[in-house]
């Protein structure tokens, strides 16, 4: 610490800042200042101003009014963050509900759940039967409008080293429209 003091790196102000950041913990403050806890303790004991500052931190830590205020600030910050994240979540749900899902049943389910959430209900609040019914209707509509498979063949390729690779080939019926 003496080297740091000579170099002007540690001052009463930097000690106050370290004590504030560490909430009065001398070991954490010493770590922040890159000195030993014993050296920091000696420096605090030699300065009446630092003793008063450290005592004030300790007094505030056990003050019930401070604890209540701290809890109220925490709850307020939590409420603010929750509101902000709800806005972001609503924007993401809108993107999911309006995106093209192609032929993917899983994406259709995600899109359905996003639309239900945007409508005002939560997916957890909607009964499984309601979701299953909606998915069943979507599945029926898909099968009515999807092209039919005419024939499935399998092509097997045999390499000179004996490895075989199989690939299914699906021929689709032309759309009757």
Short mmCIF file of the C-alpha atoms (twelve columns), coordinates in Angstrom:
data_MODEL
# 
_entry.id   MODEL 
# 
loop_
_atom_site.group_PDB 
_atom_site.id 
_atom_site.type_symbol 
_atom_site.label_atom_id 
_atom_site.label_alt_id 
_atom_site.label_comp_id 
_atom_site.label_asym_id 
_atom_site.label_seq_id 
_atom_site.Cartn_x 
_atom_site.Cartn_y 
_atom_site.Cartn_z 
_atom_site.pdbx_PDB_model_num 
ATOM 1   C CA . UNK A 1   0.000   0.000   0.000   1 
ATOM 2   C CA . UNK A 2   2.896   2.353   0.691   1 
ATOM 3   C CA . UNK A 3   4.042   1.988   -2.922  1 
ATOM 4   C CA . UNK A 4   0.535   2.683   -4.128  1 
ATOM 5   C CA . UNK A 5   0.258   5.661   -1.776  1 
ATOM 6   C CA . UNK A 6   3.544   7.077   -3.053  1 
ATOM 7   C CA . UNK A 7   2.388   6.620   -6.628  1 
ATOM 8   C CA . UNK A 8   -0.809  8.516   -5.780  1 
ATOM 9   C CA . UNK A 9   -3.031  5.552   -6.654  1 
ATOM 10  C CA . UNK A 10  -4.692  5.314   -3.240  1 
ATOM 11  C CA . UNK A 11  -6.235  8.334   -1.569  1 
ATOM 12  C CA . UNK A 12  -8.956  8.917   0.970   1 
ATOM 13  C CA . UNK A 13  -11.370 9.376   -1.923  1 
ATOM 14  C CA . UNK A 14  -10.400 6.071   -3.575  1 
ATOM 15  C CA . UNK A 15  -10.725 4.300   -0.208  1 
ATOM 16  C CA . UNK A 16  -14.209 5.813   0.270   1 
ATOM 17  C CA . UNK A 17  -15.193 4.642   -3.214  1 
ATOM 18  C CA . UNK A 18  -13.845 1.139   -2.554  1 
ATOM 19  C CA . UNK A 19  -15.675 0.969   0.793   1 
ATOM 20  C CA . UNK A 20  -18.890 2.134   -0.868  1 
ATOM 21  C CA . UNK A 21  -18.624 -0.431  -3.665  1 
ATOM 22  C CA . UNK A 22  -17.865 -3.209  -1.202  1 
ATOM 23  C CA . UNK A 23  -20.637 -2.077  1.189   1 
ATOM 24  C CA . UNK A 24  -18.122 -1.647  3.987   1 
ATOM 25  C CA . UNK A 25  -16.349 -4.991  3.550   1 
ATOM 26  C CA . UNK A 26  -12.675 -4.273  4.192   1 
ATOM 27  C CA . UNK A 27  -11.476 -7.425  2.436   1 
ATOM 28  C CA . UNK A 28  -13.332 -6.606  -0.777  1 
ATOM 29  C CA . UNK A 29  -12.257 -2.963  -0.591  1 
ATOM 30  C CA . UNK A 30  -8.621  -4.033  -0.103  1 
ATOM 31  C CA . UNK A 31  -8.900  -6.321  -3.106  1 
ATOM 32  C CA . UNK A 32  -10.267 -3.445  -5.176  1 
ATOM 33  C CA . UNK A 33  -7.376  -1.232  -4.065  1 
ATOM 34  C CA . UNK A 34  -4.788  -3.992  -4.589  1 
ATOM 35  C CA . UNK A 35  -3.528  -4.005  -1.003  1 
ATOM 36  C CA . UNK A 36  -3.960  -6.181  2.058   1 
ATOM 37  C CA . UNK A 37  -6.886  -5.825  4.441   1 
ATOM 38  C CA . UNK A 38  -4.429  -5.133  7.268   1 
ATOM 39  C CA . UNK A 39  -2.879  -2.219  5.366   1 
ATOM 40  C CA . UNK A 40  -6.288  -0.775  4.558   1 
ATOM 41  C CA . UNK A 41  -7.416  -1.167  8.180   1 
ATOM 42  C CA . UNK A 42  -4.322  0.701   9.394   1 
ATOM 43  C CA . UNK A 43  -4.957  3.530   6.952   1 
ATOM 44  C CA . UNK A 44  -8.626  3.802   8.040   1 
ATOM 45  C CA . UNK A 45  -7.618  3.787   11.741  1 
ATOM 46  C CA . UNK A 46  -5.199  6.680   11.082  1 
ATOM 47  C CA . UNK A 47  -7.866  8.864   9.451   1 
ATOM 48  C CA . UNK A 48  -10.801 10.183  11.496  1 
ATOM 49  C CA . UNK A 49  -12.693 11.005  8.294   1 
ATOM 50  C CA . UNK A 50  -12.374 7.424   6.986   1 
ATOM 51  C CA . UNK A 51  -13.362 6.011   10.398  1 
ATOM 52  C CA . UNK A 52  -16.539 8.117   10.342  1 
ATOM 53  C CA . UNK A 53  -17.226 7.077   6.744   1 
ATOM 54  C CA . UNK A 54  -16.784 3.340   7.518   1 
ATOM 55  C CA . UNK A 55  -18.947 3.704   10.646  1 
ATOM 56  C CA . UNK A 56  -21.669 5.444   8.636   1 
ATOM 57  C CA . UNK A 57  -21.695 2.574   6.138   1 
ATOM 58  C CA . UNK A 58  -22.062 0.050   8.970   1 
ATOM 59  C CA . UNK A 59  -24.848 2.111   10.587  1 
ATOM 60  C CA . UNK A 60  -26.763 2.314   7.306   1 
ATOM 61  C CA . UNK A 61  -26.428 -1.448  6.750   1 
ATOM 62  C CA . UNK A 62  -28.307 -2.223  10.003  1 
ATOM 63  C CA . UNK A 63  -30.829 0.631   9.790   1 
ATOM 64  C CA . UNK A 64  -34.365 -0.797  9.253   1 
ATOM 65  C CA . UNK A 65  -35.436 2.341   7.372   1 
ATOM 66  C CA . UNK A 66  -32.573 1.821   4.915   1 
ATOM 67  C CA . UNK A 67  -33.507 -1.836  4.543   1 
ATOM 68  C CA . UNK A 68  -37.134 -0.927  3.809   1 
ATOM 69  C CA . UNK A 69  -36.045 1.763   1.342   1 
ATOM 70  C CA . UNK A 70  -33.666 -0.677  -0.314  1 
ATOM 71  C CA . UNK A 71  -36.448 -3.268  -0.669  1 
ATOM 72  C CA . UNK A 72  -38.833 -0.652  -2.096  1 
ATOM 73  C CA . UNK A 73  -36.192 0.433   -4.622  1 
ATOM 74  C CA . UNK A 74  -35.623 -3.195  -5.575  1 
ATOM 75  C CA . UNK A 75  -39.339 -3.829  -6.068  1 
ATOM 76  C CA . UNK A 76  -39.673 -0.623  -8.096  1 
ATOM 77  C CA . UNK A 77  -36.735 -1.549  -10.335 1 
ATOM 78  C CA . UNK A 78  -38.142 -5.061  -10.749 1 
ATOM 79  C CA . UNK A 79  -41.541 -3.650  -11.783 1 
ATOM 80  C CA . UNK A 80  -39.868 -1.297  -14.301 1 
ATOM 81  C CA . UNK A 81  -37.850 -4.129  -15.836 1 
ATOM 82  C CA . UNK A 82  -40.906 -6.380  -15.996 1 
ATOM 83  C CA . UNK A 83  -42.867 -3.734  -17.890 1 
ATOM 84  C CA . UNK A 84  -39.982 -3.180  -20.316 1 
ATOM 85  C CA . UNK A 85  -39.555 -6.913  -20.940 1 
ATOM 86  C CA . UNK A 86  -43.294 -7.310  -21.538 1 
ATOM 87  C CA . UNK A 87  -43.062 -4.762  -24.357 1 
ATOM 88  C CA . UNK A 88  -40.128 -6.639  -25.912 1 
ATOM 89  C CA . UNK A 89  -41.959 -9.946  -25.447 1 
ATOM 90  C CA . UNK A 90  -45.083 -8.559  -27.099 1 
ATOM 91  C CA . UNK A 91  -43.026 -7.408  -30.078 1 
ATOM 92  C CA . UNK A 92  -41.463 -10.877 -30.385 1 
ATOM 93  C CA . UNK A 93  -44.882 -12.539 -30.130 1 
ATOM 94  C CA . UNK A 94  -46.167 -10.286 -32.896 1 
ATOM 95  C CA . UNK A 95  -43.260 -11.315 -35.128 1 
ATOM 96  C CA . UNK A 96  -43.917 -15.011 -34.392 1 
ATOM 97  C CA . UNK A 97  -47.649 -14.680 -34.988 1 
ATOM 98  C CA . UNK A 98  -47.210 -12.952 -38.356 1 
ATOM 99  C CA . UNK A 99  -44.290 -14.912 -39.785 1 
ATOM 100 C CA . UNK A 100 -44.681 -17.456 -42.573 1 
ATOM 101 C CA . UNK A 101 -44.440 -20.976 -41.157 1 
ATOM 102 C CA . UNK A 102 -44.290 -22.773 -44.491 1 
ATOM 103 C CA . UNK A 103 -45.137 -26.461 -44.156 1 
ATOM 104 C CA . UNK A 104 -43.684 -26.858 -40.663 1 
ATOM 105 C CA . UNK A 105 -46.220 -28.170 -38.139 1 
ATOM 106 C CA . UNK A 106 -43.965 -27.142 -35.248 1 
ATOM 107 C CA . UNK A 107 -43.799 -23.553 -36.525 1 
ATOM 108 C CA . UNK A 108 -47.583 -23.598 -37.036 1 
ATOM 109 C CA . UNK A 109 -47.959 -24.532 -33.361 1 
ATOM 110 C CA . UNK A 110 -45.584 -21.743 -32.317 1 
ATOM 111 C CA . UNK A 111 -47.510 -19.305 -34.501 1 
ATOM 112 C CA . UNK A 112 -50.809 -20.445 -32.967 1 
ATOM 113 C CA . UNK A 113 -49.504 -20.025 -29.414 1 
ATOM 114 C CA . UNK A 114 -48.118 -16.580 -30.253 1 
ATOM 115 C CA . UNK A 115 -51.475 -15.545 -31.719 1 
ATOM 116 C CA . UNK A 116 -53.283 -16.822 -28.602 1 
ATOM 117 C CA . UNK A 117 -50.899 -14.808 -26.414 1 
ATOM 118 C CA . UNK A 118 -51.454 -11.682 -28.497 1 
ATOM 119 C CA . UNK A 119 -55.201 -12.174 -28.260 1 
ATOM 120 C CA . UNK A 120 -54.819 -11.735 -24.516 1 
ATOM 121 C CA . UNK A 121 -54.693 -15.248 -23.187 1 
ATOM 122 C CA . UNK A 122 -51.580 -17.042 -22.109 1 
ATOM 123 C CA . UNK A 123 -50.759 -20.446 -23.622 1 
ATOM 124 C CA . UNK A 124 -50.723 -21.922 -20.110 1 
ATOM 125 C CA . UNK A 125 -54.214 -20.523 -19.414 1 
ATOM 126 C CA . UNK A 126 -55.664 -22.090 -22.544 1 
ATOM 127 C CA . UNK A 127 -56.656 -25.702 -21.993 1 
ATOM 128 C CA . UNK A 128 -54.740 -28.446 -23.755 1 
ATOM 129 C CA . UNK A 129 -57.987 -29.551 -25.428 1 
ATOM 130 C CA . UNK A 130 -58.425 -26.149 -27.045 1 
ATOM 131 C CA . UNK A 131 -54.887 -26.176 -28.427 1 
ATOM 132 C CA . UNK A 132 -55.209 -29.779 -29.557 1 
ATOM 133 C CA . UNK A 133 -58.518 -28.997 -31.251 1 
ATOM 134 C CA . UNK A 134 -57.002 -26.016 -33.093 1 
ATOM 135 C CA . UNK A 135 -53.975 -28.100 -34.125 1 
ATOM 136 C CA . UNK A 136 -56.267 -30.888 -35.301 1 
ATOM 137 C CA . UNK A 137 -58.194 -28.416 -37.467 1 
ATOM 138 C CA . UNK A 138 -54.933 -27.055 -38.891 1 
ATOM 139 C CA . UNK A 139 -53.764 -30.615 -39.586 1 
ATOM 140 C CA . UNK A 140 -57.026 -31.457 -41.415 1 
ATOM 141 C CA . UNK A 141 -56.770 -28.292 -43.508 1 
ATOM 142 C CA . UNK A 142 -53.177 -29.140 -44.365 1 
ATOM 143 C CA . UNK A 143 -54.108 -32.650 -45.490 1 
ATOM 144 C CA . UNK A 144 -56.960 -31.330 -47.608 1 
ATOM 145 C CA . UNK A 145 -54.753 -28.798 -49.377 1 
ATOM 146 C CA . UNK A 146 -51.353 -30.491 -49.396 1 
ATOM 147 C CA . UNK A 147 -50.131 -32.297 -52.496 1 
ATOM 148 C CA . UNK A 148 -50.526 -36.062 -52.271 1 
ATOM 149 C CA . UNK A 149 -47.599 -38.458 -52.399 1 
ATOM 150 C CA . UNK A 150 -47.865 -40.636 -55.474 1 
ATOM 151 C CA . UNK A 151 -44.932 -42.936 -55.000 1 
ATOM 152 C CA . UNK A 152 -41.939 -43.293 -52.700 1 
ATOM 153 C CA . UNK A 153 -38.803 -44.861 -54.109 1 
ATOM 154 C CA . UNK A 154 -35.458 -45.391 -52.552 1 
ATOM 155 C CA . UNK A 155 -32.217 -44.906 -54.427 1 
ATOM 156 C CA . UNK A 156 -29.197 -46.754 -53.078 1 
ATOM 157 C CA . UNK A 157 -25.712 -45.675 -54.130 1 
ATOM 158 C CA . UNK A 158 -22.890 -48.190 -53.601 1 
ATOM 159 C CA . UNK A 159 -19.352 -46.811 -53.558 1 
ATOM 160 C CA . UNK A 160 -16.260 -48.741 -54.637 1 
ATOM 161 C CA . UNK A 161 -15.139 -49.085 -51.031 1 
ATOM 162 C CA . UNK A 162 -18.384 -50.903 -50.170 1 
ATOM 163 C CA . UNK A 163 -20.230 -48.048 -48.443 1 
ATOM 164 C CA . UNK A 164 -23.894 -47.674 -49.300 1 
ATOM 165 C CA . UNK A 165 -25.948 -44.488 -49.117 1 
ATOM 166 C CA . UNK A 166 -29.738 -44.582 -49.425 1 
ATOM 167 C CA . UNK A 167 -31.946 -41.632 -50.316 1 
ATOM 168 C CA . UNK A 168 -35.742 -41.665 -50.533 1 
ATOM 169 C CA . UNK A 169 -37.197 -40.099 -53.679 1 
ATOM 170 C CA . UNK A 170 -40.772 -38.820 -53.390 1 
ATOM 171 C CA . UNK A 171 -42.862 -38.202 -56.459 1 
ATOM 172 C CA . UNK A 172 -45.782 -35.846 -55.901 1 
ATOM 173 C CA . UNK A 173 -49.117 -35.885 -57.628 1 
ATOM 174 C CA . UNK A 174 -49.801 -32.751 -59.619 1 
ATOM 175 C CA . UNK A 175 -52.206 -30.320 -58.015 1 
ATOM 176 C CA . UNK A 176 -55.767 -31.114 -59.333 1 
ATOM 177 C CA . UNK A 177 -56.636 -27.423 -59.749 1 
# 
